[in-house]
mmCIF file of C-alpha atoms and ligand atoms in Angstrom:
data_model
loop_
_atom_site.group_PDB
_atom_site.id
_atom_site.type_symbol
_atom_site.label_atom_id
_atom_site.label_comp_id
_atom_site.label_asym_id
_atom_site.label_seq_id
_atom_site.Cartn_x
_atom_site.Cartn_y
_atom_site.Cartn_z
ATOM 1 C CA MET J 7 13.015 -2.114 -8.935
ATOM 2 C CA THR J 8 9.985 -3.857 -7.364
ATOM 3 C CA TYR J 9 6.969 -2.289 -8.698
ATOM 4 C CA SER J 10 3.319 -3.102 -8.146
ATOM 5 C CA ALA J 11 0.557 -1.176 -9.937
ATOM 6 C CA ALA J 12 -2.299 0.038 -7.800
ATOM 7 C CA ASN J 13 -5.611 -1.884 -8.325
ATOM 8 C CA GLY J 14 -7.750 0.172 -10.621
ATOM 9 C CA CYS J 15 -4.927 2.261 -11.828
ATOM 10 C CA LEU J 16 -6.305 2.233 -15.357
ATOM 11 C CA GLU J 17 -9.915 3.013 -14.495
ATOM 12 C CA GLY J 18 -11.563 5.479 -16.911
ATOM 13 C CA LYS J 19 -8.799 4.887 -19.483
ATOM 14 C CA THR J 20 -9.265 3.582 -23.001
ATOM 15 C CA ILE J 21 -6.310 1.747 -24.400
ATOM 16 C CA LEU J 22 -5.596 0.369 -27.912
ATOM 17 C CA ILE J 23 -3.469 -2.769 -28.130
ATOM 18 C CA THR J 24 -2.185 -4.031 -31.381
ATOM 19 C CA GLY J 25 -1.508 -7.751 -31.880
ATOM 20 C CA ALA J 26 -4.025 -8.401 -28.974
ATOM 21 C CA GLY J 27 -4.993 -11.806 -29.905
ATOM 22 C CA ASP J 28 -1.807 -13.694 -28.873
ATOM 23 C CA GLY J 29 1.475 -13.706 -26.967
ATOM 24 C CA ILE J 30 2.375 -10.524 -25.068
ATOM 25 C CA GLY J 31 -0.343 -8.407 -26.603
ATOM 26 C CA ARG J 32 -3.015 -10.889 -25.364
ATOM 27 C CA GLN J 33 -1.560 -10.861 -21.799
ATOM 28 C CA ALA J 34 -1.335 -7.048 -21.839
ATOM 29 C CA SER J 35 -4.951 -6.793 -22.898
ATOM 30 C CA LEU J 36 -6.113 -9.009 -20.012
ATOM 31 C CA THR J 37 -3.950 -7.186 -17.624
ATOM 32 C CA TYR J 38 -4.935 -3.639 -18.615
ATOM 33 C CA ALA J 39 -8.539 -4.696 -18.506
ATOM 34 C CA ALA J 40 -8.205 -6.279 -15.114
ATOM 35 C CA HIS J 41 -6.768 -2.914 -13.900
ATOM 36 C CA GLY J 42 -9.928 -1.161 -15.053
ATOM 37 C CA ALA J 43 -9.126 -0.125 -18.709
ATOM 38 C CA THR J 44 -11.542 -0.270 -21.574
ATOM 39 C CA VAL J 45 -9.315 -2.040 -24.072
ATOM 40 C CA ILE J 46 -9.610 -1.964 -27.880
ATOM 41 C CA LEU J 47 -8.268 -5.252 -29.213
ATOM 42 C CA LEU J 48 -6.622 -4.881 -32.638
ATOM 43 C CA GLY J 49 -5.414 -7.849 -34.658
ATOM 44 C CA ARG J 50 -5.612 -9.832 -37.841
ATOM 45 C CA THR J 51 -7.322 -13.030 -36.568
ATOM 46 C CA THR J 52 -10.896 -12.244 -35.433
ATOM 47 C CA SER J 53 -11.359 -15.581 -33.677
ATOM 48 C CA LYS J 54 -8.327 -14.834 -31.441
ATOM 49 C CA LEU J 55 -9.649 -11.372 -30.618
ATOM 50 C CA GLU J 56 -13.017 -12.815 -29.858
ATOM 51 C CA ALA J 57 -11.405 -15.355 -27.345
ATOM 52 C CA VAL J 58 -9.594 -12.449 -25.538
ATOM 53 C CA TYR J 59 -12.871 -10.536 -25.582
ATOM 54 C CA ASP J 60 -14.647 -13.478 -23.928
ATOM 55 C CA GLU J 61 -11.779 -13.735 -21.225
ATOM 56 C CA ILE J 62 -12.062 -10.108 -20.482
ATOM 57 C CA THR J 63 -15.822 -10.039 -20.026
ATOM 58 C CA HIS J 64 -15.622 -13.391 -18.060
ATOM 59 C CA GLN J 65 -13.165 -11.702 -15.575
ATOM 60 C CA GLY J 66 -15.647 -8.853 -15.001
ATOM 61 C CA SER J 67 -13.649 -6.097 -16.647
ATOM 62 C CA PRO J 68 -15.044 -3.266 -18.717
ATOM 63 C CA GLU J 69 -16.565 -4.379 -22.060
ATOM 64 C CA PRO J 70 -13.716 -4.276 -24.719
ATOM 65 C CA ALA J 71 -13.932 -3.525 -28.349
ATOM 66 C CA ILE J 72 -12.610 -5.587 -31.274
ATOM 67 C CA VAL J 73 -10.939 -4.059 -34.398
ATOM 68 C CA PRO J 74 -10.058 -6.710 -36.966
ATOM 69 C CA MET J 75 -7.211 -5.173 -38.999
ATOM 70 C CA ASP J 76 -4.300 -6.641 -40.871
ATOM 71 C CA LEU J 77 -1.440 -4.099 -40.536
ATOM 72 C CA ALA J 78 0.208 -5.645 -43.681
ATOM 73 C CA SER J 79 -2.543 -4.166 -45.839
ATOM 74 C CA ALA J 80 -4.368 -1.614 -43.799
ATOM 75 C CA GLN J 81 -4.521 1.810 -45.429
ATOM 76 C CA PRO J 82 -4.615 5.155 -43.603
ATOM 77 C CA LEU J 83 -8.340 5.546 -44.450
ATOM 78 C CA GLU J 84 -9.042 2.451 -42.328
ATOM 79 C CA MET J 85 -7.053 3.756 -39.545
ATOM 80 C CA GLN J 86 -8.809 7.141 -39.790
ATOM 81 C CA GLU J 87 -12.245 5.391 -39.619
ATOM 82 C CA MET J 88 -11.071 3.507 -36.509
ATOM 83 C CA THR J 89 -10.010 6.885 -34.920
ATOM 84 C CA ASP J 90 -13.421 8.459 -35.833
ATOM 85 C CA VAL J 91 -15.151 5.584 -33.992
ATOM 86 C CA ILE J 92 -12.841 5.866 -30.925
ATOM 87 C CA LEU J 93 -13.693 9.658 -30.772
ATOM 88 C CA GLU J 94 -17.385 8.980 -31.071
ATOM 89 C CA LYS J 95 -17.592 6.121 -28.649
ATOM 90 C CA TYR J 96 -14.931 7.018 -26.066
ATOM 91 C CA THR J 97 -14.227 10.773 -26.615
ATOM 92 C CA LYS J 98 -10.451 10.268 -26.086
ATOM 93 C CA LEU J 99 -7.675 7.679 -26.215
ATOM 94 C CA ASP J 100 -5.449 7.229 -23.176
ATOM 95 C CA GLY J 101 -2.922 4.765 -24.364
ATOM 96 C CA VAL J 102 -1.631 2.763 -27.321
ATOM 97 C CA LEU J 103 0.412 -0.446 -26.998
ATOM 98 C CA HIS J 104 2.148 -0.917 -30.402
ATOM 99 C CA ASN J 105 2.911 -4.631 -29.962
ATOM 100 C CA ALA J 106 1.994 -6.434 -33.229
ATOM 101 C CA ALA J 107 5.001 -7.491 -35.231
ATOM 102 C CA ILE J 108 6.263 -10.264 -37.614
ATOM 103 C CA LEU J 109 9.703 -11.909 -37.632
ATOM 104 C CA GLY J 110 10.328 -12.183 -41.393
ATOM 105 C CA ASP J 111 13.490 -14.225 -42.475
ATOM 106 C CA ARG J 112 16.589 -14.741 -40.490
ATOM 107 C CA VAL J 113 19.154 -14.841 -43.465
ATOM 108 C CA PRO J 114 21.960 -12.706 -44.709
ATOM 109 C CA VAL J 115 20.525 -9.469 -46.350
ATOM 110 C CA GLU J 116 22.065 -10.582 -49.685
ATOM 111 C CA HIS J 117 19.602 -13.568 -49.586
ATOM 112 C CA TYR J 118 16.596 -11.666 -48.081
ATOM 113 C CA ASP J 119 13.354 -11.969 -50.021
ATOM 114 C CA MET J 120 12.371 -8.496 -50.934
ATOM 115 C CA ASN J 121 8.582 -9.010 -50.710
ATOM 116 C CA THR J 122 9.174 -10.366 -47.152
ATOM 117 C CA TRP J 123 11.307 -7.335 -46.455
ATOM 118 C CA LEU J 124 8.484 -4.921 -47.565
ATOM 119 C CA ARG J 125 5.911 -6.839 -45.430
ATOM 120 C CA VAL J 126 7.952 -6.801 -42.345
ATOM 121 C CA MET J 127 8.691 -3.087 -42.734
ATOM 122 C CA GLN J 128 5.011 -2.398 -43.331
ATOM 123 C CA VAL J 129 3.689 -4.236 -40.219
ATOM 124 C CA ASN J 130 6.582 -3.471 -37.822
ATOM 125 C CA LEU J 131 7.370 0.133 -38.812
ATOM 126 C CA ASN J 132 5.171 1.903 -41.431
ATOM 127 C CA ALA J 133 1.830 0.871 -40.012
ATOM 128 C CA VAL J 134 2.916 1.906 -36.509
ATOM 129 C CA CYS J 135 4.198 5.358 -37.579
ATOM 130 C CA ILE J 136 1.086 5.961 -39.651
ATOM 131 C CA MET J 137 -1.288 4.816 -36.940
ATOM 132 C CA THR J 138 0.329 6.937 -34.316
ATOM 133 C CA ARG J 139 0.015 10.012 -36.501
ATOM 134 C CA ILE J 140 -3.542 9.306 -37.296
ATOM 135 C CA LEU J 141 -4.351 8.734 -33.640
ATOM 136 C CA MET J 142 -2.638 11.888 -32.531
ATOM 137 C CA PRO J 143 -5.825 14.120 -32.279
ATOM 138 C CA VAL J 144 -7.596 11.542 -30.011
ATOM 139 C CA LEU J 145 -4.535 11.079 -27.847
ATOM 140 C CA ARG J 146 -4.253 14.789 -27.390
ATOM 141 C CA LEU J 147 -7.801 14.752 -25.959
ATOM 142 C CA ALA J 148 -6.615 12.566 -22.988
ATOM 143 C CA PRO J 149 -5.069 14.302 -19.981
ATOM 144 C CA SER J 150 -1.978 12.095 -19.985
ATOM 145 C CA ALA J 151 -1.768 9.690 -22.903
ATOM 146 C CA SER J 152 0.960 7.015 -23.067
ATOM 147 C CA VAL J 153 2.291 5.450 -26.301
ATOM 148 C CA ILE J 154 4.465 2.393 -25.968
ATOM 149 C CA PHE J 155 6.551 1.116 -28.874
ATOM 150 C CA THR J 156 7.606 -2.519 -28.664
ATOM 151 C CA SER J 157 11.263 -3.007 -29.560
ATOM 152 C CA SER J 158 13.744 -5.882 -29.266
ATOM 153 C CA GLY J 159 17.340 -6.500 -28.486
ATOM 154 C CA VAL J 160 18.092 -6.510 -32.117
ATOM 155 C CA GLY J 161 16.403 -3.181 -32.595
ATOM 156 C CA THR J 162 18.551 -1.465 -30.010
ATOM 157 C CA MET J 163 21.692 -2.958 -31.536
ATOM 158 C CA PRO J 164 21.103 -4.342 -35.075
ATOM 159 C CA ARG J 165 22.291 -7.923 -35.459
ATOM 160 C CA ALA J 166 23.524 -9.923 -38.422
ATOM 161 C CA TYR J 167 20.906 -12.218 -40.082
ATOM 162 C CA TRP J 168 17.867 -10.553 -38.415
ATOM 163 C CA GLY J 169 17.276 -8.502 -41.577
ATOM 164 C CA ALA J 170 14.170 -6.308 -41.908
ATOM 165 C CA TYR J 171 12.991 -7.312 -38.318
ATOM 166 C CA SER J 172 16.142 -5.724 -36.857
ATOM 167 C CA VAL J 173 16.006 -2.716 -39.093
ATOM 168 C CA SER J 174 12.374 -2.128 -38.452
ATOM 169 C CA LYS J 175 12.807 -2.140 -34.726
ATOM 170 C CA TYR J 176 15.909 0.100 -34.890
ATOM 171 C CA ALA J 177 13.888 2.635 -36.959
ATOM 172 C CA LEU J 178 10.968 2.229 -34.572
ATOM 173 C CA GLU J 179 13.220 3.282 -31.618
ATOM 174 C CA GLY J 180 14.166 6.298 -33.704
ATOM 175 C CA TYR J 181 10.571 7.199 -34.371
ATOM 176 C CA ALA J 182 9.761 6.964 -30.677
ATOM 177 C CA LYS J 183 12.635 9.265 -29.708
ATOM 178 C CA LEU J 184 11.797 11.755 -32.403
ATOM 179 C CA LEU J 185 8.234 11.991 -31.277
ATOM 180 C CA ALA J 186 9.385 12.342 -27.647
ATOM 181 C CA ASP J 187 11.650 15.213 -28.615
ATOM 182 C CA GLU J 188 9.103 16.921 -30.888
ATOM 183 C CA MET J 189 6.120 16.732 -28.583
ATOM 184 C CA GLN J 190 7.447 16.868 -24.944
ATOM 185 C CA ASN J 191 6.861 20.581 -24.719
ATOM 186 C CA THR J 192 3.717 20.834 -26.757
ATOM 187 C CA SER J 193 1.631 17.931 -25.614
ATOM 188 C CA ASP J 194 0.842 15.733 -22.589
ATOM 189 C CA ILE J 195 1.568 12.589 -24.573
ATOM 190 C CA ARG J 196 4.553 10.420 -23.633
ATOM 191 C CA PHE J 197 6.353 8.105 -26.021
ATOM 192 C CA ASN J 198 8.553 5.215 -24.624
ATOM 193 C CA ILE J 199 10.079 2.099 -25.874
ATOM 194 C CA LEU J 200 9.726 -1.301 -24.292
ATOM 195 C CA ASN J 201 11.952 -4.207 -25.200
ATOM 196 C CA PRO J 202 10.400 -7.298 -23.520
ATOM 197 C CA GLY J 203 13.481 -9.525 -24.088
ATOM 198 C CA GLY J 204 13.156 -13.341 -24.534
ATOM 199 C CA THR J 205 9.613 -14.228 -23.628
ATOM 200 C CA ARG J 206 7.665 -17.549 -23.978
ATOM 201 C CA THR J 207 5.503 -16.846 -27.105
ATOM 202 C CA ARG J 208 4.883 -18.215 -30.559
ATOM 203 C CA MET J 209 7.260 -15.684 -32.087
ATOM 204 C CA ARG J 210 10.089 -16.593 -29.780
ATOM 205 C CA ALA J 211 9.557 -20.289 -30.606
ATOM 206 C CA ALA J 212 9.661 -19.528 -34.292
ATOM 207 C CA ALA J 213 12.874 -17.517 -33.819
ATOM 208 C CA PHE J 214 14.592 -20.123 -31.543
ATOM 209 C CA PRO J 215 13.129 -23.519 -32.480
ATOM 210 C CA THR J 216 15.651 -25.500 -30.477
ATOM 211 C CA GLU J 217 15.327 -23.499 -27.283
ATOM 212 C CA ASN J 218 13.416 -24.955 -24.289
ATOM 213 C CA PRO J 219 10.516 -22.555 -23.804
ATOM 214 C CA MET J 220 10.299 -23.406 -20.091
ATOM 215 C CA THR J 221 13.671 -21.511 -19.596
ATOM 216 C CA LEU J 222 11.997 -18.262 -20.633
ATOM 217 C CA LYS J 223 9.928 -15.807 -18.711
ATOM 218 C CA THR J 224 6.235 -15.642 -19.371
ATOM 219 C CA ALA J 225 4.360 -12.634 -20.714
ATOM 220 C CA ASP J 226 2.622 -12.537 -17.363
ATOM 221 C CA GLU J 227 5.848 -11.861 -15.571
ATOM 222 C CA LEU J 228 6.402 -8.702 -17.652
ATOM 223 C CA MET J 229 3.126 -7.159 -16.742
ATOM 224 C CA PRO J 230 4.302 -4.852 -13.927
ATOM 225 C CA LEU J 231 6.421 -2.998 -16.497
ATOM 226 C CA TYR J 232 3.640 -2.901 -18.998
ATOM 227 C CA LEU J 233 1.399 -1.518 -16.285
ATOM 228 C CA TYR J 234 3.956 1.013 -15.144
ATOM 229 C CA LEU J 235 4.403 2.514 -18.559
ATOM 230 C CA MET J 236 0.617 2.718 -19.203
ATOM 231 C CA ASN J 237 -0.570 4.171 -15.930
ATOM 232 C CA ASP J 238 0.043 7.580 -14.424
ATOM 233 C CA ASP J 239 2.965 6.407 -12.280
ATOM 234 C CA SER J 240 5.118 6.864 -15.412
ATOM 235 C CA LEU J 241 4.070 10.468 -16.195
ATOM 236 C CA SER J 242 7.702 11.658 -16.082
ATOM 237 C CA GLU J 243 9.048 9.106 -18.527
ATOM 238 C CA GLN J 244 9.592 10.374 -22.015
ATOM 239 C CA GLY J 245 11.621 8.925 -24.837
ATOM 240 C CA GLN J 246 13.138 6.282 -22.612
ATOM 241 C CA THR J 247 13.869 2.583 -23.345
ATOM 242 C CA PHE J 248 12.742 -0.032 -20.846
ATOM 243 C CA THR J 249 13.792 -3.690 -20.460
ATOM 244 C CA PRO J 250 12.840 -6.316 -18.001
ATOM 245 C CA ASP J 251 16.028 -5.451 -16.131
ATOM 246 C CA TRP J 252 13.872 -2.553 -14.805
ATOM 247 C CA LEU J 253 11.993 -5.129 -12.880
ATOM 248 C CA ALA J 254 15.011 -6.893 -11.377
HETATM 249 P P1 LIG K 20 3.362 -13.260 -31.153
HETATM 250 O O1 LIG K 20 3.051 -14.191 -30.139
HETATM 251 O O2 LIG K 20 3.722 -13.712 -32.549
HETATM 252 O O3 LIG K 20 2.125 -12.213 -31.213
HETATM 253 C C1 LIG K 20 2.198 -11.251 -32.210
HETATM 254 C C2 LIG K 20 0.785 -10.659 -32.368
HETATM 255 O O4 LIG K 20 0.836 -9.693 -33.468
HETATM 256 C C3 LIG K 20 -0.235 -11.718 -32.778
HETATM 257 O O5 LIG K 20 -1.343 -11.532 -32.039
HETATM 258 C C4 LIG K 20 -0.406 -11.504 -34.258
HETATM 259 O O6 LIG K 20 -1.609 -11.863 -34.814
HETATM 260 C C5 LIG K 20 -0.244 -9.999 -34.361
HETATM 261 N N1 LIG K 20 0.147 -9.659 -35.767
HETATM 262 C C6 LIG K 20 1.005 -10.041 -36.488
HETATM 263 N N2 LIG K 20 0.950 -9.581 -37.773
HETATM 264 C C7 LIG K 20 0.004 -8.748 -37.768
HETATM 265 C C8 LIG K 20 -0.698 -7.915 -38.726
HETATM 266 N N3 LIG K 20 -0.236 -7.972 -40.063
HETATM 267 N N4 LIG K 20 -1.865 -7.318 -38.414
HETATM 268 C C9 LIG K 20 -2.312 -7.225 -37.131
HETATM 269 N N5 LIG K 20 -1.761 -8.043 -36.203
HETATM 270 C C10 LIG K 20 -0.649 -8.733 -36.481
HETATM 271 O O7 LIG K 20 4.586 -12.285 -30.709
HETATM 272 P P2 LIG K 20 5.086 -11.781 -29.270
HETATM 273 O O8 LIG K 20 6.211 -12.708 -28.870
HETATM 274 O O9 LIG K 20 3.953 -11.722 -28.336
HETATM 275 O O10 LIG K 20 5.652 -10.344 -29.661
HETATM 276 C C11 LIG K 20 4.967 -9.150 -29.209
HETATM 277 C C12 LIG K 20 5.976 -8.102 -29.482
HETATM 278 O O11 LIG K 20 7.152 -8.209 -28.658
HETATM 279 C C13 LIG K 20 6.423 -7.900 -30.934
HETATM 280 O O12 LIG K 20 6.562 -6.539 -31.191
HETATM 281 C C14 LIG K 20 7.870 -8.446 -30.828
HETATM 282 O O13 LIG K 20 8.700 -8.043 -31.805
HETATM 283 C C15 LIG K 20 8.274 -8.078 -29.501
HETATM 284 N N6 LIG K 20 9.326 -8.984 -28.853
HETATM 285 C C16 LIG K 20 9.028 -10.258 -28.537
HETATM 286 C C17 LIG K 20 10.111 -11.071 -27.906
HETATM 287 C C18 LIG K 20 9.779 -12.372 -27.496
HETATM 288 O O14 LIG K 20 10.820 -13.108 -26.993
HETATM 289 N N7 LIG K 20 8.582 -12.922 -27.546
HETATM 290 C C19 LIG K 20 11.391 -10.505 -27.705
HETATM 291 C C20 LIG K 20 11.593 -9.138 -28.070
HETATM 292 C C21 LIG K 20 10.613 -8.409 -28.706
HETATM 293 P P3 LIG K 20 -2.002 -13.421 -35.137
HETATM 294 O O15 LIG K 20 -2.032 -14.144 -33.861
HETATM 295 O O16 LIG K 20 -3.308 -13.313 -35.776
HETATM 296 O O17 LIG K 20 -0.884 -13.910 -36.055
#
């Protein structure tokens, strides 16, 4: 499908992006802001978030906000405090792009380091589930909120040696579908899954060190899909999984 989002399609919307300092999250933040959104940039490296902040203000988009937060250690209270600030400053939240994730080890489960396992499950799954739960009241205040969960090919179909990353993404897809089922008749929030596929980022290079990155699509090429799921053109999508094939 060829899709082109309308200019200004996100005007008046406030969108939270996790892992906003690098890779796909950075590109999505710049793109959402360029389409009129006020973006809340969440990540663990403040200097990266500040660089994205500067790019957004430089391109003349609405002033973003920065939330330094390490999802490996963030407690529900910290997420609640962020939610309280969102309510006070923006009165509602129109979208969340759950994008931050870590790779962990790629070894047989028998050899997996259990502290790494716990950290991957915390960042990729538990923090996402808990944050979504805590943000629910401010998402309900928006007329048509969109929540996007970022999965992976090894989340749709678990794959040997991908350990906690694969399991976390598989469970995340389950969580997204559970929420879609649970809330489709009782809220205006939609929950969908986006698997970006192989994309030229730091994480991909770490996962496939011998691959030529120039053979991969860039995060920028994915943006029509990221825009579709975040703006009101996708109001009828609920509990669906999207891949870049959608753009083909
Ligand atoms: P990336 O370049 O590694 O960027 C990940 C972002 O998440 C970074 O900004 C990172 O912050 C942040 N992050 C990691 N741990 C965090 C933590 N504990 N707390 C807060 N932020 C944290 O990865 P990417 O390739 O853009 O991946 C984005 C999403 O797409 C992920 O969910 C990934 O699983 C998924 N995905 C990617 C591909 C691919 O080929 N790239 C394929 C399938 C799925 P720092 O920069 O500070 O480390």
